Amino acid sequence: MAKATYMKLKGSQNLRLRLLLATLSATPVLIDDIRHDDTWPGLRPYEVSLLRLFEKICDDCVVEINETGTKLKYKPGIIMGGKNLVHDCGVGRSIGYFLEPLIVLGLFGKKPLSITLKGITNDSKDPSVDTFQSTTLSILKHFGVPSEGLKLTIRNRAPPPHGGGEVELKIPIVQNSLTAVTWIDEGMVKRIRGLTFTSRVSSQFEHTMRYAARGIFNRLLPDVHISTYHSKTGKSPGYGISVVAETTSGCFISADTAVSYGRGEESGEDKDEENNELMPPEEVGEQIASVLLGEIEQGGVVDSTHQGLLFLLCALCPQDVSKIRVGKLSPNGIETLRHIRDFLGVKFVIKPDPSTETVILKCVGCGLKNLSRKIS
């Protein structure tokens, strides 16, 4: 066996994206200086949990971490998929942090993936599980992912710091490769759907958030429906709302947030949230309505949180031209473009469209085929 040559990287930023691209492109990586100057040096518990998750769905992948956790060697294996898998995501980050890489990895597995994830479902940092259900999975369908077998079932919602939520994700495999897209028509918003949730607080909070959000949306369009969900098994008090706008051309633009007490010491972050009063539900509803309207105003076929995923799916397409329109490029989107260039060798042509203040991106995919699937 020839000795593997490792791609050398530094720092803790974009660790999840680097591991995902390393696995898809079968590139071994060596990451150095992971938070080496911090009071808490090295990998965080949620990053180690992510590595364990990659080990679960891949065969023959090798992870080596040094004693201080500041150096990581990762040699990717074959993506296997599998059914009835269970992973506890811990309480360092929400389930959304783990779902993003999973939905891409699952497509290129040997078998369809079916996995139950436990932990925090809604927080203010990562996209909530409701956003994944309404928006993220519909983006995959544009790229030729079969809709049967593509499902996210939310069994229970729970806010930080103690979690207690559970979701089941099912991802089918792509038979050969994804389909290149020309997706530049964002259409007009025709309806808005949403969901408010509460856990261990008065269910009156749900109605307050609903009325506040609808008070803004109903001035603009009549078709607004926001449902409610009261969690009985969440371990911490908290409440949140997620809203999604559907356009006439089948695009989904989403925004979500959750309010709860901070995680404090566990993840080595400051504890200032703990002492503050939580934002009142009325303000939460108004704020998220404004955020969604801001996303719609920016234009583009996806919202700013989904830009990275959209670019990645375009880069994984067959060697054919994909053309997409997004609003203002988000920092996450820009980092994704840089990493795609380094790992997959795919470069995007970025052209601003001054008439709509949006950006049109074109690329020729790297032609990633699902080589691990069984050939009957």
JSON list of N, CA and C in Angstrom, two decimals, residues 293-356:
[
{"chain": "A", "resi": 293, "resn": "LEU", "atom": "N", "xyz": [-38.36, 38.46, 5.91]},
{"chain": "A", "resi": 293, "resn": "LEU", "atom": "CA", "xyz": [-38.61, 39.46, 4.86]},
{"chain": "A", "resi": 293, "resn": "LEU", "atom": "C", "xyz": [-37.29, 40.01, 4.32]},
{"chain": "A", "resi": 294, "resn": "GLY", "atom": "N", "xyz": [-36.28, 40.11, 5.19]},
{"chain": "A", "resi": 294, "resn": "GLY", "atom": "CA", "xyz": [-34.95, 40.54, 4.74]},
{"chain": "A", "resi": 294, "resn": "GLY", "atom": "C", "xyz": [-34.34, 39.54, 3.78]},
{"chain": "A", "resi": 295, "resn": "GLU", "atom": "N", "xyz": [-34.52, 38.24, 4.07]},
{"chain": "A", "resi": 295, "resn": "GLU", "atom": "CA", "xyz": [-34.00, 37.17, 3.20]},
{"chain": "A", "resi": 295, "resn": "GLU", "atom": "C", "xyz": [-34.70, 37.21, 1.83]},
{"chain": "A", "resi": 296, "resn": "ILE", "atom": "N", "xyz": [-36.03, 37.44, 1.86]},
{"chain": "A", "resi": 296, "resn": "ILE", "atom": "CA", "xyz": [-36.79, 37.49, 0.61]},
{"chain": "A", "resi": 296, "resn": "ILE", "atom": "C", "xyz": [-36.33, 38.70, -0.23]},
{"chain": "A", "resi": 297, "resn": "GLU", "atom": "N", "xyz": [-36.08, 39.81, 0.47]},
{"chain": "A", "resi": 297, "resn": "GLU", "atom": "CA", "xyz": [-35.68, 41.04, -0.22]},
{"chain": "A", "resi": 297, "resn": "GLU", "atom": "C", "xyz": [-34.34, 40.87, -0.92]},
{"chain": "A", "resi": 298, "resn": "GLN", "atom": "N", "xyz": [-33.43, 40.10, -0.29]},
{"chain": "A", "resi": 298, "resn": "GLN", "atom": "CA", "xyz": [-32.10, 39.86, -0.88]},
{"chain": "A", "resi": 298, "resn": "GLN", "atom": "C", "xyz": [-32.19, 39.14, -2.22]},
{"chain": "A", "resi": 299, "resn": "GLY", "atom": "N", "xyz": [-33.25, 38.37, -2.40]},
{"chain": "A", "resi": 299, "resn": "GLY", "atom": "CA", "xyz": [-33.38, 37.61, -3.66]},
{"chain": "A", "resi": 299, "resn": "GLY", "atom": "C", "xyz": [-32.59, 36.33, -3.61]},
{"chain": "A", "resi": 300, "resn": "GLY", "atom": "N", "xyz": [-32.59, 35.60, -4.73]},
{"chain": "A", "resi": 300, "resn": "GLY", "atom": "CA", "xyz": [-31.88, 34.32, -4.78]},
{"chain": "A", "resi": 300, "resn": "GLY", "atom": "C", "xyz": [-32.83, 33.16, -4.58]},
{"chain": "A", "resi": 301, "resn": "VAL", "atom": "N", "xyz": [-32.40, 31.96, -5.00]},
{"chain": "A", "resi": 301, "resn": "VAL", "atom": "CA", "xyz": [-33.29, 30.80, -4.93]},
{"chain": "A", "resi": 301, "resn": "VAL", "atom": "C", "xyz": [-33.24, 30.10, -3.57]},
{"chain": "A", "resi": 302, "resn": "VAL", "atom": "N", "xyz": [-32.23, 30.45, -2.74]},
{"chain": "A", "resi": 302, "resn": "VAL", "atom": "CA", "xyz": [-32.18, 29.91, -1.37]},
{"chain": "A", "resi": 302, "resn": "VAL", "atom": "C", "xyz": [-31.85, 31.07, -0.42]},
{"chain": "A", "resi": 303, "resn": "ASP", "atom": "N", "xyz": [-32.07, 30.85, 0.89]},
{"chain": "A", "resi": 303, "resn": "ASP", "atom": "CA", "xyz": [-31.71, 31.88, 1.86]},
{"chain": "A", "resi": 303, "resn": "ASP", "atom": "C", "xyz": [-30.21, 31.79, 2.18]},
{"chain": "A", "resi": 304, "resn": "SER", "atom": "N", "xyz": [-29.71, 32.74, 2.97]},
{"chain": "A", "resi": 304, "resn": "SER", "atom": "CA", "xyz": [-28.25, 32.81, 3.17]},
{"chain": "A", "resi": 304, "resn": "SER", "atom": "C", "xyz": [-27.69, 31.60, 3.93]},
{"chain": "A", "resi": 305, "resn": "THR", "atom": "N", "xyz": [-28.50, 30.95, 4.79]},
{"chain": "A", "resi": 305, "resn": "THR", "atom": "CA", "xyz": [-27.96, 29.79, 5.53]},
{"chain": "A", "resi": 305, "resn": "THR", "atom": "C", "xyz": [-27.76, 28.58, 4.62]},
{"chain": "A", "resi": 306, "resn": "HIS", "atom": "N", "xyz": [-28.50, 28.52, 3.49]},
{"chain": "A", "resi": 306, "resn": "HIS", "atom": "CA", "xyz": [-28.39, 27.34, 2.61]},
{"chain": "A", "resi": 306, "resn": "HIS", "atom": "C", "xyz": [-27.44, 27.54, 1.43]},
{"chain": "A", "resi": 307, "resn": "GLN", "atom": "N", "xyz": [-26.77, 28.70, 1.38]},
{"chain": "A", "resi": 307, "resn": "GLN", "atom": "CA", "xyz": [-25.88, 28.95, 0.23]},
{"chain": "A", "resi": 307, "resn": "GLN", "atom": "C", "xyz": [-24.77, 27.90, 0.14]},
{"chain": "A", "resi": 308, "resn": "GLY", "atom": "N", "xyz": [-24.14, 27.59, 1.27]},
{"chain": "A", "resi": 308, "resn": "GLY", "atom": "CA", "xyz": [-23.03, 26.62, 1.27]},
{"chain": "A", "resi": 308, "resn": "GLY", "atom": "C", "xyz": [-23.46, 25.28, 0.70]},
{"chain": "A", "resi": 309, "resn": "LEU", "atom": "N", "xyz": [-24.63, 24.80, 1.15]},
{"chain": "A", "resi": 309, "resn": "LEU", "atom": "CA", "xyz": [-25.15, 23.51, 0.68]},
{"chain": "A", "resi": 309, "resn": "LEU", "atom": "C", "xyz": [-25.42, 23.54, -0.82]},
{"chain": "A", "resi": 310, "resn": "LEU", "atom": "N", "xyz": [-25.99, 24.65, -1.29]},
{"chain": "A", "resi": 310, "resn": "LEU", "atom": "CA", "xyz": [-26.31, 24.78, -2.72]},
{"chain": "A", "resi": 310, "resn": "LEU", "atom": "C", "xyz": [-25.04, 24.73, -3.58]},
{"chain": "A", "resi": 311, "resn": "PHE", "atom": "N", "xyz": [-24.00, 25.46, -3.15]},
{"chain": "A", "resi": 311, "resn": "PHE", "atom": "CA", "xyz": [-22.74, 25.47, -3.90]},
{"chain": "A", "resi": 311, "resn": "PHE", "atom": "C", "xyz": [-22.11, 24.08, -3.91]},
{"chain": "A", "resi": 312, "resn": "LEU", "atom": "N", "xyz": [-22.19, 23.41, -2.76]},
{"chain": "A", "resi": 312, "resn": "LEU", "atom": "CA", "xyz": [-21.58, 22.08, -2.66]},
{"chain": "A", "resi": 312, "resn": "LEU", "atom": "C", "xyz": [-22.30, 21.09, -3.59]},
{"chain": "A", "resi": 313, "resn": "LEU", "atom": "N", "xyz": [-23.62, 21.13, -3.61]},
{"chain": "A", "resi": 313, "resn": "LEU", "atom": "CA", "xyz": [-24.37, 20.22, -4.49]},
{"chain": "A", "resi": 313, "resn": "LEU", "atom": "C", "xyz": [-24.06, 20.49, -5.96]},
{"chain": "A", "resi": 314, "resn": "CYS", "atom": "N", "xyz": [-23.91, 21.79, -6.31]},
{"chain": "A", "resi": 314, "resn": "CYS", "atom": "CA", "xyz": [-23.56, 22.13, -7.70]},
{"chain": "A", "resi": 314, "resn": "CYS", "atom": "C", "xyz": [-22.18, 21.57, -8.06]},
{"chain": "A", "resi": 315, "resn": "ALA", "atom": "N", "xyz": [-21.25, 21.67, -7.12]},
{"chain": "A", "resi": 315, "resn": "ALA", "atom": "CA", "xyz": [-19.88, 21.21, -7.37]},
{"chain": "A", "resi": 315, "resn": "ALA", "atom": "C", "xyz": [-19.81, 19.69, -7.49]},
{"chain": "A", "resi": 316, "resn": "LEU", "atom": "N", "xyz": [-20.76, 18.98, -6.86]},
{"chain": "A", "resi": 316, "resn": "LEU", "atom": "CA", "xyz": [-20.74, 17.51, -6.91]},
{"chain": "A", "resi": 316, "resn": "LEU", "atom": "C", "xyz": [-21.49, 16.95, -8.13]},
{"chain": "A", "resi": 317, "resn": "CYS", "atom": "N", "xyz": [-22.09, 17.84, -8.92]},
{"chain": "A", "resi": 317, "resn": "CYS", "atom": "CA", "xyz": [-22.86, 17.41, -10.10]},
{"chain": "A", "resi": 317, "resn": "CYS", "atom": "C", "xyz": [-21.95, 16.80, -11.16]},
{"chain": "A", "resi": 318, "resn": "PRO", "atom": "N", "xyz": [-22.53, 16.12, -12.16]},
{"chain": "A", "resi": 318, "resn": "PRO", "atom": "CA", "xyz": [-21.70, 15.60, -13.26]},
{"chain": "A", "resi": 318, "resn": "PRO", "atom": "C", "xyz": [-21.04, 16.74, -14.03]},
{"chain": "A", "resi": 319, "resn": "GLN", "atom": "N", "xyz": [-20.16, 16.41, -14.95]},
{"chain": "A", "resi": 319, "resn": "GLN", "atom": "CA", "xyz": [-19.40, 17.46, -15.64]},
{"chain": "A", "resi": 319, "resn": "GLN", "atom": "C", "xyz": [-20.28, 18.16, -16.66]},
{"chain": "A", "resi": 320, "resn": "ASP", "atom": "N", "xyz": [-21.14, 18.98, -16.11]},
{"chain": "A", "resi": 320, "resn": "ASP", "atom": "CA", "xyz": [-22.11, 19.71, -16.90]},
{"chain": "A", "resi": 320, "resn": "ASP", "atom": "C", "xyz": [-22.26, 21.07, -16.21]},
{"chain": "A", "resi": 321, "resn": "VAL", "atom": "N", "xyz": [-22.75, 22.07, -16.93]},
{"chain": "A", "resi": 321, "resn": "VAL", "atom": "CA", "xyz": [-22.81, 23.41, -16.34]},
{"chain": "A", "resi": 321, "resn": "VAL", "atom": "C", "xyz": [-24.03, 23.55, -15.44]},
{"chain": "A", "resi": 322, "resn": "SER", "atom": "N", "xyz": [-23.79, 24.02, -14.20]},
{"chain": "A", "resi": 322, "resn": "SER", "atom": "CA", "xyz": [-24.88, 24.39, -13.30]},
{"chain": "A", "resi": 322, "resn": "SER", "atom": "C", "xyz": [-24.90, 25.90, -13.18]},
{"chain": "A", "resi": 323, "resn": "LYS", "atom": "N", "xyz": [-26.10, 26.46, -13.15]},
{"chain": "A", "resi": 323, "resn": "LYS", "atom": "CA", "xyz": [-26.22, 27.91, -13.07]},
{"chain": "A", "resi": 323, "resn": "LYS", "atom": "C", "xyz": [-27.25, 28.23, -11.99]},
{"chain": "A", "resi": 324, "resn": "ILE", "atom": "N", "xyz": [-26.86, 29.05, -11.01]},
{"chain": "A", "resi": 324, "resn": "ILE", "atom": "CA", "xyz": [-27.76, 29.34, -9.89]},
{"chain": "A", "resi": 324, "resn": "ILE", "atom": "C", "xyz": [-27.73, 30.83, -9.55]},
{"chain": "A", "resi": 325, "resn": "ARG", "atom": "N", "xyz": [-28.79, 31.29, -8.89]},
{"chain": "A", "resi": 325, "resn": "ARG", "atom": "CA", "xyz": [-28.86, 32.69, -8.48]},
{"chain": "A", "resi": 325, "resn": "ARG", "atom": "C", "xyz": [-28.99, 32.75, -6.96]},
{"chain": "A", "resi": 326, "resn": "VAL", "atom": "N", "xyz": [-28.14, 33.56, -6.32]},
{"chain": "A", "resi": 326, "resn": "VAL", "atom": "CA", "xyz": [-28.28, 33.77, -4.87]},
{"chain": "A", "resi": 326, "resn": "VAL", "atom": "C", "xyz": [-28.29, 35.27, -4.60]},
{"chain": "A", "resi": 327, "resn": "GLY", "atom": "N", "xyz": [-28.74, 35.63, -3.38]},
{"chain": "A", "resi": 327, "resn": "GLY", "atom": "CA", "xyz": [-28.70, 37.04, -2.98]},
{"chain": "A", "resi": 327, "resn": "GLY", "atom": "C", "xyz": [-27.25, 37.40, -2.67]},
{"chain": "A", "resi": 328, "resn": "LYS", "atom": "N", "xyz": [-27.04, 38.25, -1.67]},
{"chain": "A", "resi": 328, "resn": "LYS", "atom": "CA", "xyz": [-25.69, 38.64, -1.28]},
{"chain": "A", "resi": 328, "resn": "LYS", "atom": "C", "xyz": [-24.95, 37.40, -0.76]},
{"chain": "A", "resi": 329, "resn": "LEU", "atom": "N", "xyz": [-23.70, 37.21, -1.18]},
{"chain": "A", "resi": 329, "resn": "LEU", "atom": "CA", "xyz": [-22.94, 36.03, -0.73]},
{"chain": "A", "resi": 329, "resn": "LEU", "atom": "C", "xyz": [-22.69, 36.11, 0.76]},
{"chain": "A", "resi": 330, "resn": "SER", "atom": "N", "xyz": [-23.04, 35.04, 1.49]},
{"chain": "A", "resi": 330, "resn": "SER", "atom": "CA", "xyz": [-22.83, 35.03, 2.94]},
{"chain": "A", "resi": 330, "resn": "SER", "atom": "C", "xyz": [-21.40, 34.58, 3.23]},
{"chain": "A", "resi": 331, "resn": "PRO", "atom": "N", "xyz": [-20.84, 34.93, 4.43]},
{"chain": "A", "resi": 331, "resn": "PRO", "atom": "CA", "xyz": [-19.48, 34.49, 4.77]},
{"chain": "A", "resi": 331, "resn": "PRO", "atom": "C", "xyz": [-19.33, 32.97, 4.66]},
{"chain": "A", "resi": 332, "resn": "ASN", "atom": "N", "xyz": [-20.36, 32.23, 5.10]},
{"chain": "A", "resi": 332, "resn": "ASN", "atom": "CA", "xyz": [-20.33, 30.77, 5.01]},
{"chain": "A", "resi": 332, "resn": "ASN", "atom": "C", "xyz": [-20.27, 30.31, 3.56]},
{"chain": "A", "resi": 333, "resn": "GLY", "atom": "N", "xyz": [-21.03, 31.00, 2.68]},
{"chain": "A", "resi": 333, "resn": "GLY", "atom": "CA", "xyz": [-21.01, 30.67, 1.25]},
{"chain": "A", "resi": 333, "resn": "GLY", "atom": "C", "xyz": [-19.65, 30.88, 0.64]},
{"chain": "A", "resi": 334, "resn": "ILE", "atom": "N", "xyz": [-18.99, 31.99, 1.03]},
{"chain": "A", "resi": 334, "resn": "ILE", "atom": "CA", "xyz": [-17.66, 32.31, 0.48]},
{"chain": "A", "resi": 334, "resn": "ILE", "atom": "C", "xyz": [-16.63, 31.27, 0.91]},
{"chain": "A", "resi": 335, "resn": "GLU", "atom": "N", "xyz": [-16.68, 30.90, 2.21]},
{"chain": "A", "resi": 335, "resn": "GLU", "atom": "CA", "xyz": [-15.75, 29.88, 2.72]},
{"chain": "A", "resi": 335, "resn": "GLU", "atom": "C", "xyz": [-15.96, 28.55, 1.99]},
{"chain": "A", "resi": 336, "resn": "THR", "atom": "N", "xyz": [-17.24, 28.22, 1.75]},
{"chain": "A", "resi": 336, "resn": "THR", "atom": "CA", "xyz": [-17.56, 26.96, 1.05]},
{"chain": "A", "resi": 336, "resn": "THR", "atom": "C", "xyz": [-16.96, 26.97, -0.35]},
{"chain": "A", "resi": 337, "resn": "LEU", "atom": "N", "xyz": [-17.09, 28.10, -1.06]},
{"chain": "A", "resi": 337, "resn": "LEU", "atom": "CA", "xyz": [-16.53, 28.21, -2.42]},
{"chain": "A", "resi": 337, "resn": "LEU", "atom": "C", "xyz": [-15.02, 27.99, -2.41]},
{"chain": "A", "resi": 338, "resn": "ARG", "atom": "N", "xyz": [-14.34, 28.56, -1.38]},
{"chain": "A", "resi": 338, "resn": "ARG", "atom": "CA", "xyz": [-12.87, 28.39, -1.30]},
{"chain": "A", "resi": 338, "resn": "ARG", "atom": "C", "xyz": [-12.49, 26.94, -1.04]},
{"chain": "A", "resi": 339, "resn": "HIS", "atom": "N", "xyz": [-13.23, 26.30, -0.15]},
{"chain": "A", "resi": 339, "resn": "HIS", "atom": "CA", "xyz": [-12.90, 24.90, 0.17]},
{"chain": "A", "resi": 339, "resn": "HIS", "atom": "C", "xyz": [-13.22, 23.96, -0.99]},
{"chain": "A", "resi": 340, "resn": "ILE", "atom": "N", "xyz": [-14.31, 24.27, -1.73]},
{"chain": "A", "resi": 340, "resn": "ILE", "atom": "CA", "xyz": [-14.65, 23.45, -2.91]},
{"chain": "A", "resi": 340, "resn": "ILE", "atom": "C", "xyz": [-13.50, 23.52, -3.93]},
{"chain": "A", "resi": 341, "resn": "ARG", "atom": "N", "xyz": [-12.95, 24.73, -4.08]},
{"chain": "A", "resi": 341, "resn": "ARG", "atom": "CA", "xyz": [-11.82, 24.90, -5.02]},
{"chain": "A", "resi": 341, "resn": "ARG", "atom": "C", "xyz": [-10.62, 24.06, -4.57]},
{"chain": "A", "resi": 342, "resn": "ASP", "atom": "N", "xyz": [-10.33, 24.05, -3.24]},
{"chain": "A", "resi": 342, "resn": "ASP", "atom": "CA", "xyz": [-9.16, 23.33, -2.74]},
{"chain": "A", "resi": 342, "resn": "ASP", "atom": "C", "xyz": [-9.33, 21.82, -2.80]},
{"chain": "A", "resi": 343, "resn": "PHE", "atom": "N", "xyz": [-10.52, 21.32, -2.43]},
{"chain": "A", "resi": 343, "resn": "PHE", "atom": "CA", "xyz": [-10.72, 19.87, -2.33]},
{"chain": "A", "resi": 343, "resn": "PHE", "atom": "C", "xyz": [-11.16, 19.24, -3.65]},
{"chain": "A", "resi": 344, "resn": "LEU", "atom": "N", "xyz": [-12.09, 19.88, -4.34]},
{"chain": "A", "resi": 344, "resn": "LEU", "atom": "CA", "xyz": [-12.68, 19.26, -5.53]},
{"chain": "A", "resi": 344, "resn": "LEU", "atom": "C", "xyz": [-12.15, 19.84, -6.83]},
{"chain": "A", "resi": 345, "resn": "GLY", "atom": "N", "xyz": [-11.42, 20.97, -6.72]},
{"chain": "A", "resi": 345, "resn": "GLY", "atom": "CA", "xyz": [-10.87, 21.60, -7.93]},
{"chain": "A", "resi": 345, "resn": "GLY", "atom": "C", "xyz": [-11.94, 22.22, -8.81]},
{"chain": "A", "resi": 346, "resn": "VAL", "atom": "N", "xyz": [-13.08, 22.57, -8.21]},
{"chain": "A", "resi": 346, "resn": "VAL", "atom": "CA", "xyz": [-14.16, 23.19, -9.00]},
{"chain": "A", "resi": 346, "resn": "VAL", "atom": "C", "xyz": [-14.16, 24.69, -8.73]},
{"chain": "A", "resi": 347, "resn": "LYS", "atom": "N", "xyz": [-14.11, 25.48, -9.81]},
{"chain": "A", "resi": 347, "resn": "LYS", "atom": "CA", "xyz": [-14.14, 26.93, -9.65]},
{"chain": "A", "resi": 347, "resn": "LYS", "atom": "C", "xyz": [-15.46, 27.47, -10.20]},
{"chain": "A", "resi": 348, "resn": "PHE", "atom": "N", "xyz": [-16.00, 28.43, -9.48]},
{"chain": "A", "resi": 348, "resn": "PHE", "atom": "CA", "xyz": [-17.27, 29.05, -9.90]},
{"chain": "A", "resi": 348, "resn": "PHE", "atom": "C", "xyz": [-16.99, 30.37, -10.62]},
{"chain": "A", "resi": 349, "resn": "VAL", "atom": "N", "xyz": [-17.79, 30.64, -11.65]},
{"chain": "A", "resi": 349, "resn": "VAL", "atom": "CA", "xyz": [-17.75, 31.96, -12.30]},
{"chain": "A", "resi": 349, "resn": "VAL", "atom": "C", "xyz": [-18.83, 32.79, -11.62]},
{"chain": "A", "resi": 350, "resn": "ILE", "atom": "N", "xyz": [-18.41, 33.88, -10.96]},
{"chain": "A", "resi": 350, "resn": "ILE", "atom": "CA", "xyz": [-19.36, 34.68, -10.19]},
{"chain": "A", "resi": 350, "resn": "ILE", "atom": "C", "xyz": [-19.63, 35.99, -10.93]},
{"chain": "A", "resi": 351, "resn": "LYS", "atom": "N", "xyz": [-20.91, 36.22, -11.24]},
{"chain": "A", "resi": 351, "resn": "LYS", "atom": "CA", "xyz": [-21.26, 37.41, -12.02]},
{"chain": "A", "resi": 351, "resn": "LYS", "atom": "C", "xyz": [-22.40, 38.14, -11.34]},
{"chain": "A", "resi": 352, "resn": "PRO", "atom": "N", "xyz": [-22.17, 39.40, -10.87]},
{"chain": "A", "resi": 352, "resn": "PRO", "atom": "CA", "xyz": [-23.27, 40.13, -10.26]},
{"chain": "A", "resi": 352, "resn": "PRO", "atom": "C", "xyz": [-24.32, 40.54, -11.28]},
{"chain": "A", "resi": 353, "resn": "ASP", "atom": "N", "xyz": [-25.56, 40.54, -10.85]},
{"chain": "A", "resi": 353, "resn": "ASP", "atom": "CA", "xyz": [-26.66, 40.96, -11.72]},
{"chain": "A", "resi": 353, "resn": "ASP", "atom": "C", "xyz": [-27.21, 42.28, -11.15]},
{"chain": "A", "resi": 354, "resn": "PRO", "atom": "N", "xyz": [-26.73, 43.43, -11.66]},
{"chain": "A", "resi": 354, "resn": "PRO", "atom": "CA", "xyz": [-27.05, 44.71, -11.03]},
{"chain": "A", "resi": 354, "resn": "PRO", "atom": "C", "xyz": [-28.55, 45.04, -11.04]},
{"chain": "A", "resi": 355, "resn": "SER", "atom": "N", "xyz": [-29.29, 44.53, -12.03]},
{"chain": "A", "resi": 355, "resn": "SER", "atom": "CA", "xyz": [-30.71, 44.90, -12.12]},
{"chain": "A", "resi": 355, "resn": "SER", "atom": "C", "xyz": [-31.51, 44.37, -10.93]},
{"chain": "A", "resi": 356, "resn": "THR", "atom": "N", "xyz": [-31.13, 43.19, -10.42]},
{"chain": "A", "resi": 356, "resn": "THR", "atom": "CA", "xyz": [-31.87, 42.63, -9.27]},
{"chain": "A", "resi": 356, "resn": "THR", "atom": "C", "xyz": [-31.03, 42.61, -8.00]}
]
